[in-house]
Amino acid sequence: MRVGDHDRRHASHLSPVQALIDFLVQHPAVALAVVFAAAMLESVAVIGTVVPGSSVVFAAGVLIGLQALDPWWAAAVAVIGATLGDGFSYWLGHRYHDRLSTWWPVSAHPEWFARGQAFFAKHGGKSVFLGRFLGPVRAIVPVVAGMSDMPVLRFTAVNVLSAIAWSAAHLLPGALFGASLQLAGAVSSRLLILLAGVVAVVWLCIALLRLTHRGAGALVSRQRDRLVAWARPRAGVLPRVILSLLDPARPESLGLLIAAVMLLGGAWMFVGILEDVVSSDPLVQFDHVVFTALQKLRTGPVDAVMIAATELGSGRVAVAVIAALSVVLAWKRCWRTLAYWLTAVGFAQALVWMLKMTLERARPIAMYDGADRFSFPSGHAASSIVLYGFLAFLLAHGQRPRLRWAITLVAAGLVGLIAFSRLYLGAHWLSDVLASLSLGTAWVALLSIAYLQHVPTERLPARVLSFTAAGVLILAGTVVVVTQHAADAARYAPRQAAAEFLIDWRGDGWQGLSARRTEVDGDHEEPLSVQWAGTQGQIVPVLEAAGWHRPPPWTLRTTLLWLLPSTAAGELPVLAKFHQGESPTMSFERVLDPSLRLVIRLWPTSHQVGTANDPPVALWIGMVTRERLEHPAGLVTLAMTDQDFDMPTARLAQSLQTQGVLLTIKRRDTTTVLLAR
C-alpha cells in the first residue's frame, strides 16, 4: 500500500487535528507565545515542578513536523524562554539566599530544596546542565546555584548551553514524530528501531571507552611507576629526562610532559604537511575544496568581522604588543624571560620568511607584493600562535588550574579567530594555516620546556603583563582597524573568477576540464561525463522536454521516506554529492522503474566556449549516474550508484538527440564524455 493511499484513508480521522493546524498556520504567534511561556515557566523556581513545559515544547516539535510552525522561530523562543526561566531562578537564589526557604510554597515542601542542594553538592556547576533534564530538581537547581554564589558568567554559559540542548532534545523528536504523522505512521516503527539501535551503539561505545580508559589508565600508571623507580637511583641524561617528565613528586613534570607531547606532535604534523605541499598530495586538492567552500559562504557582515580579526594579527599590532611587554619585562628586570620572549617571536618570523622565500607558493588570490605574495606558511597564524601562545604560557605558569584553563582558552580563541580569518578571506590555503599552527605549537612547546628547566625562579609580574597585553591589543587593534579597514576591505573583497575562454573546446580543449568528481576529502570519485555549453535557462527546458524531471526537494517528510522500503525512486530526493566543495547547481532524474533511476548533476565552471558565429556561453560540467534502490533488512532505503557510467551517458545522449542539441561523443581512458551545446 502506498503512503498516499494510507494518508487518504485516515484523512477523516485527522480533521480536528487539521483544523488546529490550519488555525496555527494563520496564527503562528499564538503557538510561539505558548512555547515561550511554557519553556520559561518550567524553569522558574518551584513553579516549574508543576508546569508541563517539556510536553508543550515536544508538541511544538510535532507542529514543526506537520509544517504548521516555523522551526527556527520555535527553537529561538524555546531557548530564550528556558534561558530566562533559569536566569530568573538564579537571580532569586542569588538575591535572597536562605530567606527563600521561609516563603510559601517552599516552606511547605522543604524536601525540594534538600534534593536540589544534594544534587548541586554532588555535581557542582554541571548540575545546572543536568538538572534541566531531570524533573525532580529542574526548577530548584538554578536557585541553589544562585544561593551558592556560582559565578554569573559561568552560570550563564552553562544555562544557555543547557537551554539549547533541552530545546533540541524536545523539538527534534517532536518534529520527527509530526513528520511521521504525515506519512500515516508508516515510518514510526522503523524510526523507533533505528533510534533504539543508535542509542544502543552509543551506549556500547561509551561503555567500551570507559572500560578502556580504566584499563589503560591503570596500565599507564604502572608503567610510569616502573620507569620512575628505574630512573631515580641512576645518573645520566635519560634518567633525568624520565624524572622530569614522569615523576609525580615533581610539580612541573605534568607541564613538561604536555609540552613534550605538543613538541613532538607539532613537529610531526608540520613535516607531514610540508611533504604534502611539496609533493602535491591530496591535501593540496583539499585546499582548493576548502577555499571554494568558504568563498561561497562569504557575506558582508561576516567579512567585516573577519577583516577586523585578521587586522588583530597584523604586524603592526604584533609589534606593539611585543614592544610593550618587552618594556614591562625590562622594567621588572626579568632579563631571562625577556630574552626568551624576543627569541620566541624573532625566530618565528625569521623562519616563516625563509620558508616563504624557499617554497614560493602562490596565494589563492594575489593580494600582496614582495615576500608577502607567497603563501606558505601563514605569517599571521604563525606569529599569533607564537606571540599569544608563549604569552599564555608565561601568564599561566604557577597559577591555579582554573586560571590556567581560562588563560589557555582566551589565547586559543584569539589565535583560532585570526587563523580562520585568513582562510575565510582567501589569503591562505588550509595547509598554510595548519602548517603555521603546528610549527608554532612545536616552537612554543620547545621554548616552554627550556624555560621550565633554566628559568624556574624568576618571578613574573603576571597581572601587569596581562593588563598590558590586553590594553595594547585593544588600543593598537582599534587604531589599525580604524585606519586600515577601508584599504583592507578592498584588499580582501570577494573576487569573482574571471571567465576563461576555452580554446577549441570540441577539439582538444575539453580535456582541460576535471575528469572526475573531487570529494571534499580530496579523493577522486565518479567520472564527470557531461560538458554542456549554455545558460541555465537554456539547459533546464531542454532536459524537461527530453523527459528529465527535477527531483523532490529535501524536506522532513521526504527525508523520512528513506525509512520506507516501498518508496518508489521518483519520490525520493537526490543525495548530495560535492565537487570541489560545491553541491550541484542543477539536478535532474529520470525514473526507469520503481527501484531504478538515472540522475544528472551539473556544476558551473569558470570557462566559456563559443564559435565565430555564436557568442560565448558558460560551460557546465557534470555526471550521469544510475542509482539502484536497496532495502537492507527491510528497514530503510539506500541509493547505490552503479559503476557502469557509459550506459547513463548514452541514455542522456539518446534523449537529447530529438531536442536540437549539438552533441559530440569523446572518449577519455575508459569513459565516454558527452559534449552538448
XYZ file of C-alpha atoms in Angstrom:
677
model
C 0.000 0.000 0.000
C 1.393 3.381 -0.947
C 1.798 6.174 1.533
C -0.628 8.438 -0.337
C -3.411 5.834 -0.073
C -2.756 5.477 3.628
C -2.974 9.277 4.049
C -6.331 9.452 2.279
C -7.747 6.538 4.269
C -7.015 8.368 7.534
C -7.951 11.869 6.360
C -11.354 11.746 8.043
C -9.799 10.836 11.399
C -7.387 13.807 11.230
C -9.940 16.553 10.584
C -9.804 18.074 14.142
C -6.021 17.999 14.002
C -6.092 19.560 10.555
C -8.368 22.310 11.868
C -5.868 23.050 14.638
C -3.020 23.030 12.138
C -4.879 25.448 9.878
C -5.516 27.770 12.834
C -1.848 27.749 13.851
C -0.716 28.358 10.286
C -2.845 31.517 10.292
C -1.885 32.496 13.885
C 1.676 31.211 14.496
C 2.282 33.898 17.130
C -0.168 32.133 19.430
C 1.772 28.867 19.310
C 5.108 30.642 19.717
C 3.808 32.554 22.740
C 2.656 29.321 24.366
C 6.041 27.678 23.687
C 7.889 30.666 25.158
C 5.720 30.752 28.279
C 5.946 27.006 28.853
C 9.726 26.900 28.392
C 10.204 29.824 30.742
C 7.744 28.794 33.452
C 9.089 25.249 33.589
C 12.446 26.685 34.658
C 11.101 29.165 37.225
C 11.672 28.260 40.838
C 9.005 25.988 42.324
C 6.510 26.771 39.529
C 8.448 24.565 37.133
C 7.723 21.486 39.175
C 4.094 21.541 38.001
C 4.300 23.233 34.564
C 4.430 20.648 31.703
C 6.862 22.694 29.631
C 8.586 19.651 28.129
C 5.298 18.343 26.771
C 4.422 21.714 25.272
C 7.807 22.019 23.537
C 7.513 18.456 22.242
C 4.072 19.380 20.877
C 5.680 22.367 19.171
C 8.076 19.941 17.518
C 5.120 17.921 16.286
C 3.679 21.092 14.742
C 7.037 21.704 13.068
C 6.881 18.223 11.577
C 3.355 18.967 10.379
C 4.690 22.167 8.766
C 2.403 24.314 10.916
C 5.203 26.100 12.786
C 8.483 27.634 11.683
C 11.330 25.557 13.160
C 13.775 28.438 13.665
C 11.280 30.667 15.441
C 10.092 27.792 17.631
C 13.671 26.887 18.570
C 14.520 30.525 19.277
C 11.580 31.159 21.608
C 12.123 27.827 23.397
C 15.811 28.588 24.013
C 15.131 32.177 25.102
C 12.281 31.144 27.383
C 14.285 28.355 29.020
C 17.290 30.666 29.461
C 15.227 33.423 31.053
C 13.429 30.989 33.360
C 16.648 29.548 34.779
C 18.181 33.015 34.879
C 15.289 34.349 36.965
C 15.565 31.402 39.349
C 19.305 32.021 39.699
C 18.648 35.689 40.453
C 16.150 34.770 43.157
C 18.658 32.495 44.852
C 21.498 34.998 44.480
C 19.372 37.870 45.772
C 17.511 36.310 48.691
C 19.621 33.277 49.658
C 18.235 31.405 52.683
C 15.220 33.686 53.023
C 13.621 31.775 50.159
C 13.193 28.749 52.383
C 10.715 30.704 54.526
C 8.477 31.619 51.581
C 5.408 29.678 50.586
C 5.200 27.198 48.945
C 8.866 26.396 49.568
C 8.305 26.377 53.311
C 5.633 23.728 52.848
C 7.994 21.448 50.853
C 11.478 21.633 52.404
C 12.394 18.358 50.708
C 12.530 20.199 47.339
C 15.467 22.325 48.420
C 17.137 19.426 50.195
C 17.013 17.410 46.986
C 18.325 20.312 44.884
C 21.138 21.114 47.327
C 22.243 17.498 47.406
C 22.259 17.348 43.597
C 24.254 20.605 43.343
C 26.718 19.481 46.007
C 27.349 16.248 44.081
C 27.681 17.632 40.557
C 28.693 21.274 41.079
C 28.326 23.532 38.033
C 27.389 20.553 35.849
C 24.160 20.247 37.815
C 22.799 23.358 36.044
C 23.080 21.486 32.748
C 21.998 18.070 34.029
C 19.169 19.384 36.197
C 17.421 20.865 33.160
C 16.547 17.319 32.077
C 15.557 15.949 35.498
C 12.031 16.772 36.629
C 12.524 16.470 40.410
C 15.317 19.093 40.543
C 14.661 21.003 37.297
C 13.306 24.193 38.888
C 15.375 24.024 42.093
C 18.982 23.682 40.902
C 19.222 27.238 39.415
C 18.009 28.643 42.738
C 20.594 26.616 44.629
C 23.281 27.780 42.176
C 22.353 31.383 42.955
C 22.313 30.734 46.688
C 25.767 29.122 46.380
C 27.115 32.253 44.635
C 28.066 30.384 41.466
C 29.870 32.923 39.187
C 27.422 34.714 36.908
C 29.409 34.191 33.710
C 29.863 30.501 34.375
C 26.177 30.047 35.188
C 25.129 31.989 32.087
C 27.323 29.889 29.791
C 26.011 26.606 31.210
C 22.454 27.974 31.254
C 22.492 28.891 27.560
C 24.080 25.579 26.516
C 21.594 23.588 28.562
C 18.672 25.584 27.105
C 19.863 24.815 23.573
C 20.325 21.115 24.345
C 16.975 20.882 26.155
C 15.097 22.580 23.310
C 16.718 20.351 20.696
C 16.034 17.227 22.757
C 12.300 18.007 22.707
C 11.803 19.743 19.364
C 13.677 17.239 17.177
C 11.850 14.092 18.334
C 8.568 16.001 18.129
C 9.366 17.141 14.599
C 10.216 13.599 13.534
C 7.012 12.314 15.082
C 4.982 15.060 13.420
C 6.507 14.306 10.051
C 5.788 10.623 10.537
C 2.142 11.529 11.151
C 2.093 12.962 7.639
C 3.212 9.547 6.489
C 0.303 7.957 8.395
C 2.638 6.342 10.902
C 4.252 4.189 8.243
C 7.762 5.014 9.418
C 7.120 5.230 13.156
C 8.143 1.666 13.988
C 11.220 1.811 11.772
C 12.194 5.163 13.211
C 11.864 3.735 16.698
C 14.006 0.728 15.782
C 16.702 2.915 14.251
C 16.729 5.306 17.198
C 16.933 2.382 19.599
C 19.809 0.989 17.565
C 21.642 4.323 17.658
C 21.134 4.604 21.413
C 22.399 1.043 21.886
C 25.512 1.685 19.764
C 26.265 4.951 21.580
C 25.826 3.275 24.961
C 28.081 0.394 23.912
C 30.776 2.804 22.662
C 30.655 4.789 25.906
C 30.868 1.612 27.969
C 33.850 0.379 25.928
C 35.580 3.749 26.241
C 35.108 3.764 29.995
C 36.401 0.217 30.252
C 39.378 1.033 28.029
C 40.090 4.209 29.970
C 40.127 2.363 33.271
C 42.347 -0.395 31.976
C 44.652 1.935 30.049
C 44.878 4.347 32.977
C 45.952 1.604 35.349
C 48.429 0.238 32.795
C 49.957 3.671 32.131
C 50.267 4.353 35.870
C 52.076 1.041 36.424
C 54.491 1.651 33.552
C 55.133 5.205 34.757
C 55.926 3.990 38.265
C 58.316 1.379 36.868
C 60.160 3.959 34.755
C 60.396 6.400 37.662
C 61.626 3.660 40.011
C 64.249 2.672 37.423
C 65.423 6.266 36.858
C 65.684 7.513 40.475
C 68.865 5.683 41.523
C 70.603 6.295 38.195
C 72.519 9.200 36.665
C 72.650 10.317 33.070
C 70.578 12.202 30.531
C 67.853 9.580 30.007
C 67.038 9.122 33.729
C 66.909 12.899 34.184
C 64.520 13.248 31.254
C 62.273 10.468 32.573
C 62.126 12.015 36.033
C 61.464 15.480 34.613
C 58.531 14.247 32.550
C 57.023 11.440 34.629
C 57.896 11.823 38.309
C 54.605 12.665 40.105
C 56.608 14.082 43.017
C 57.772 16.941 40.822
C 55.012 19.542 40.295
C 56.385 20.638 36.924
C 56.510 17.127 35.449
C 52.953 17.211 34.039
C 53.577 20.539 32.294
C 56.821 19.240 30.821
C 55.099 16.070 29.628
C 52.332 18.051 27.925
C 54.930 20.338 26.321
C 56.919 17.331 25.088
C 53.813 15.806 23.502
C 52.987 19.164 21.868
C 56.549 19.459 20.585
C 56.592 16.017 19.008
C 53.035 16.289 17.677
C 53.524 19.772 16.230
C 56.831 18.867 14.582
C 55.403 15.648 13.125
C 52.353 17.458 11.765
C 54.435 20.263 10.223
C 56.782 17.838 8.470
C 53.803 15.862 7.139
C 52.076 18.966 5.775
C 55.307 20.247 4.258
C 55.817 16.921 2.491
C 52.237 17.005 1.153
C 52.647 20.551 -0.156
C 55.967 19.816 -1.851
C 54.699 16.591 -3.438
C 51.167 17.960 -4.243
C 49.451 15.197 -2.272
C 45.636 15.097 -1.784
C 45.909 17.726 0.965
C 46.661 20.277 -1.752
C 43.473 19.291 -3.564
C 41.583 19.606 -0.296
C 42.990 23.145 -0.025
C 41.010 24.076 -3.129
C 37.871 22.453 -1.763
C 38.053 24.460 1.488
C 38.872 27.683 -0.345
C 35.942 27.305 -2.730
C 33.504 26.357 0.036
C 34.452 29.320 2.251
C 34.252 31.817 -0.602
C 30.706 30.628 -1.263
C 29.765 31.375 2.357
C 31.019 34.965 2.455
C 28.640 37.743 3.481
C 29.163 41.443 4.138
C 28.720 41.458 7.946
C 30.928 38.393 8.447
C 33.533 39.910 6.087
C 33.761 42.954 8.348
C 34.302 40.789 11.436
C 36.910 38.606 9.730
C 38.804 41.631 8.380
C 38.930 43.085 11.896
C 40.160 39.714 13.204
C 42.898 39.481 10.604
C 43.943 43.053 11.440
C 44.413 41.973 15.065
C 47.011 39.530 13.768
C 48.772 42.096 11.594
C 52.409 43.035 12.030
C 51.601 46.458 13.486
C 49.530 45.048 16.313
C 52.062 42.290 16.971
C 54.966 44.756 17.140
C 53.022 46.971 19.551
C 52.283 44.041 21.888
C 55.855 42.729 21.680
C 57.352 46.165 22.434
C 55.002 46.913 25.323
C 55.618 43.585 27.044
C 59.360 43.906 26.452
C 59.306 47.243 28.275
C 57.426 45.700 31.206
C 59.854 42.776 31.464
C 62.854 45.121 31.293
C 61.291 47.424 33.902
C 60.800 44.469 36.265
C 64.343 43.215 35.441
C 63.104 39.874 34.165
C 66.058 39.627 31.801
C 65.939 35.893 31.126
C 62.240 35.960 30.376
C 62.809 38.967 28.106
C 65.458 37.014 26.201
C 63.090 34.069 25.741
C 60.287 36.439 24.721
C 62.320 38.157 21.990
C 63.796 34.839 20.836
C 60.324 33.322 20.520
C 58.852 35.994 18.251
C 62.062 36.853 16.399
C 62.997 33.306 15.385
C 59.418 32.525 14.364
C 59.276 35.484 11.998
C 62.673 34.667 10.507
C 61.703 31.023 9.950
C 58.402 31.974 8.291
C 60.215 34.386 5.963
C 62.804 31.755 4.974
C 60.121 29.164 4.248
C 58.154 31.622 2.123
C 61.203 32.543 0.051
C 62.265 28.908 -0.314
C 58.952 27.367 -1.361
C 57.474 30.409 -3.182
C 53.963 29.002 -3.057
C 51.343 31.278 -4.621
C 48.387 32.511 -2.575
C 44.829 31.569 -3.535
C 44.281 35.213 -4.554
C 47.096 37.642 -5.390
C 46.819 40.455 -2.822
C 50.368 41.252 -1.613
C 53.767 42.248 -3.020
C 57.314 41.210 -2.185
C 57.892 38.211 0.068
C 54.332 38.565 1.362
C 52.993 37.463 -2.004
C 53.978 33.894 -1.094
C 51.579 31.783 0.856
C 53.359 29.007 2.777
C 53.328 29.220 5.757
C 50.853 31.802 7.068
C 52.678 34.646 8.793
C 49.547 35.808 10.607
C 48.846 32.347 12.034
C 52.477 31.628 12.946
C 53.089 34.977 14.652
C 49.796 34.871 16.551
C 50.285 31.369 17.976
C 53.872 32.103 18.977
C 53.077 35.547 20.374
C 49.901 34.713 22.286
C 50.762 31.060 22.896
C 54.061 31.824 24.623
C 52.476 34.750 26.461
C 49.734 32.411 27.705
C 52.423 30.016 28.954
C 54.185 32.812 30.858
C 50.954 34.071 32.400
C 49.626 30.603 33.297
C 52.889 29.297 34.776
C 52.421 28.769 38.503
C 48.728 29.766 38.524
C 45.719 27.827 39.782
C 44.386 25.163 37.358
C 41.149 27.034 36.717
C 43.010 30.245 35.899
C 45.416 28.342 33.646
C 42.485 26.934 31.694
C 40.921 30.385 31.356
C 44.174 31.899 30.035
C 44.638 28.997 27.622
C 41.098 29.274 26.275
C 41.389 33.042 25.726
C 44.680 32.651 23.869
C 43.403 29.708 21.823
C 40.236 31.612 20.906
C 42.200 34.641 19.712
C 44.679 32.527 17.723
C 41.868 30.438 16.225
C 39.926 33.538 15.173
C 42.954 35.082 13.471
C 43.857 31.806 11.738
C 40.314 31.219 10.499
C 40.089 34.789 9.193
C 42.999 34.054 6.844
C 41.111 31.084 5.406
C 37.785 32.908 5.203
C 39.259 35.936 3.419
C 41.058 33.747 0.875
C 44.518 34.945 1.937
C 45.849 31.428 2.590
C 45.296 27.789 1.813
C 44.245 25.448 4.600
C 47.630 23.716 4.534
C 49.358 27.101 5.038
C 47.426 27.746 8.231
C 47.718 24.197 9.576
C 51.461 24.203 8.938
C 51.860 27.524 10.738
C 49.832 26.378 13.740
C 51.736 23.095 14.033
C 55.116 24.798 13.599
C 54.208 27.498 16.123
C 52.959 24.890 18.590
C 56.223 22.942 18.365
C 58.301 26.119 18.798
C 56.293 27.319 21.809
C 56.496 23.848 23.374
C 60.282 23.743 22.914
C 60.677 27.182 24.466
C 58.404 26.198 27.351
C 60.498 23.114 28.122
C 63.695 25.161 28.056
C 62.133 27.906 30.177
C 60.940 25.480 32.859
C 64.429 23.944 33.026
C 66.518 27.137 33.032
C 64.322 29.947 34.374
C 62.409 28.292 37.224
C 62.751 31.019 39.864
C 62.235 34.313 38.016
C 59.044 35.926 39.343
C 56.933 37.491 36.628
C 54.502 40.402 37.075
C 51.654 38.291 35.661
C 48.929 40.810 36.429
C 50.852 43.728 34.920
C 51.720 41.649 31.850
C 48.123 40.537 31.313
C 46.658 44.029 31.649
C 49.384 45.481 29.432
C 48.861 42.850 26.748
C 45.074 43.284 26.788
C 45.270 47.081 26.790
C 47.830 47.326 23.991
C 45.987 44.716 21.928
C 42.727 46.636 22.222
C 44.335 50.049 21.632
C 46.615 49.026 18.759
C 43.901 46.853 17.241
C 41.429 49.719 17.330
C 43.912 52.073 15.670
C 44.691 49.560 12.916
C 41.028 48.751 12.337
C 40.073 52.428 12.108
C 42.965 53.447 9.853
C 43.296 50.330 7.675
C 39.793 48.921 7.426
C 38.853 50.676 4.188
C 42.046 49.576 2.440
C 41.789 46.041 3.799
C 38.123 45.812 2.783
C 39.210 46.484 -0.790
C 42.164 44.082 -0.499
C 40.069 41.208 0.826
C 36.907 41.890 -1.184
C 35.379 38.731 -2.718
C 36.543 38.284 -6.274
C 34.698 36.518 -8.988
C 36.931 34.303 -11.044
C 37.324 35.767 -14.489
C 35.645 33.668 -17.151
C 38.323 31.866 -19.128
C 37.650 31.225 -22.804
C 38.279 27.575 -23.613
C 40.012 27.371 -26.975
C 38.905 24.619 -29.361
C 36.569 23.055 -26.838
C 35.275 20.396 -29.222
C 38.791 19.626 -30.406
C 41.210 19.112 -27.519
C 40.122 21.847 -25.113
C 37.533 19.651 -23.376
C 40.360 17.570 -21.902
C 41.456 20.534 -19.784
C 38.421 20.148 -17.508
C 38.264 17.848 -14.493
C 37.990 14.177 -15.384
C 36.443 13.045 -12.100
C 34.392 14.457 -9.275
C 36.573 15.556 -6.353
C 35.111 14.760 -2.942
C 35.574 17.115 -0.005
C 38.429 14.949 1.331
C 40.322 15.310 -1.964
C 39.569 11.816 -3.302
C 38.514 11.376 -6.927
C 35.131 9.725 -7.390
C 32.735 9.270 -10.374
C 33.817 10.409 -13.838
C 32.497 13.789 -14.987
C 30.997 12.560 -18.239
C 28.974 15.638 -19.280
C 30.184 19.024 -20.538
C 27.355 21.362 -21.553
C 27.691 24.832 -23.027
C 24.695 27.040 -22.341
C 22.839 29.050 -19.737
C 20.734 27.536 -17.002
C 17.673 28.970 -18.703
C 18.575 27.054 -21.865
C 19.525 23.739 -20.243
C 16.501 23.280 -17.962
C 13.783 23.408 -20.684
C 15.765 21.058 -22.900
C 16.111 18.440 -20.187
C 12.459 18.728 -19.151
C 11.332 18.355 -22.747
C 13.570 15.291 -23.065
C 11.780 13.564 -20.185
C 14.024 14.523 -17.269
C 12.464 15.989 -14.123
C 13.517 17.905 -11.053
C 13.812 15.518 -8.074
C 11.686 16.119 -4.963
C 13.215 18.705 -2.609
C 14.703 17.767 0.745
C 12.081 18.217 3.460
C 11.445 16.445 6.728
C 8.782 14.324 5.032
C 10.906 13.301 2.041
C 13.796 12.555 4.400
C 11.636 10.149 6.383
C 10.607 8.437 3.144
C 14.072 6.854 3.138
C 12.806 4.762 6.073
C 10.169 3.111 3.876
C 11.352 0.098 1.853
C 8.375 0.505 -0.502
C 9.095 4.102 -1.569
C 9.475 4.491 -5.315
C 12.586 6.100 -6.768
C 10.723 9.144 -8.065
C 9.516 10.076 -4.550
C 12.991 10.331 -3.029
C 15.219 13.411 -3.145
C 18.637 13.125 -4.750
C 21.530 12.571 -2.362
C 24.081 15.371 -2.241
C 27.399 14.793 -3.984
C 30.034 17.513 -3.854
C 32.618 18.530 -6.413
C 35.473 20.636 -5.027
C 33.334 21.606 -2.053
C 30.277 22.674 -4.085
C 26.924 20.965 -4.329
C 25.426 20.676 -7.819
C 23.573 23.734 -9.063
C 21.179 21.639 -11.131
C 19.938 18.085 -10.566
C 17.549 16.031 -12.706
C 16.262 12.486 -12.589
C 14.654 10.004 -14.928
C 12.860 7.062 -13.340
C 13.391 3.741 -15.123
C 11.371 1.606 -12.695
C 10.326 1.914 -9.016
C 13.799 0.856 -7.838
C 15.976 2.369 -10.564
C 16.615 5.917 -11.801
C 19.144 7.975 -13.726
C 20.437 11.157 -12.075
C 22.142 14.171 -13.676
C 24.203 16.562 -11.533
C 25.670 19.712 -13.094
C 28.173 22.239 -11.723
C 29.126 25.603 -13.307
C 32.742 26.166 -14.352
C 34.761 29.346 -14.825
C 35.094 28.623 -18.560
C 33.238 29.910 -21.604
C 33.057 28.447 -25.081
C 31.930 29.861 -28.379
C 32.483 29.939 -32.115
C 32.903 32.593 -34.725
C 29.127 32.572 -35.335
C 27.892 32.163 -31.732
C 28.560 34.372 -28.692
C 30.481 32.816 -25.763
C 28.337 30.946 -23.251
C 29.056 29.404 -19.853
C 30.320 25.847 -19.673
C 28.854 23.349 -17.208
C 30.393 20.095 -16.079
C 28.566 17.148 -14.590
C 27.877 13.467 -14.456
C 25.097 10.993 -15.168
C 24.759 8.028 -12.848
C 22.375 5.143 -12.388
C 21.067 4.733 -8.851
C 19.596 1.453 -7.666
C 17.447 1.359 -4.514
C 18.235 -1.339 -1.973
C 16.435 -2.176 1.276
C 18.733 -3.841 3.845
C 16.775 -5.757 6.471
C 13.573 -4.254 5.073
C 14.015 -1.206 7.346
C 15.439 1.565 5.191
C 16.074 2.538 1.588
C 19.593 3.108 0.286
C 20.540 4.540 -3.105
C 23.552 2.714 -4.540
C 25.442 4.169 -7.511
C 26.210 1.674 -10.274
C 29.746 1.593 -11.613
C 28.576 1.452 -15.237
C 28.797 5.118 -16.286
C 28.653 4.700 -20.066
C 25.048 3.470 -20.112
C 23.619 6.548 -18.290
C 25.625 8.845 -20.570
C 24.318 7.027 -23.636
C 20.725 7.303 -22.358
C 21.191 11.058 -21.867
C 22.583 11.436 -25.384
C 19.697 9.435 -26.796
C 17.118 11.624 -25.029
C 18.761 14.852 -26.248
C 19.051 13.882 -29.912
C 15.440 14.920 -30.587
C 15.812 18.311 -28.857
C 18.088 20.016 -31.348
C 21.155 19.789 -29.076
C 24.514 19.603 -30.814
C 26.199 16.509 -29.377
C 29.790 15.275 -29.620
C 30.942 11.962 -28.143
C 34.512 11.721 -26.833
C 36.470 9.038 -25.008
C 38.771 9.638 -22.045
C 40.502 6.499 -20.824
C 37.613 4.044 -20.493
C 34.856 6.639 -20.027
C 32.503 8.255 -22.529
C 32.321 12.067 -22.312
C 29.333 13.870 -23.810
C 29.821 17.431 -25.134
C 26.496 19.234 -25.547
C 25.503 22.669 -26.821
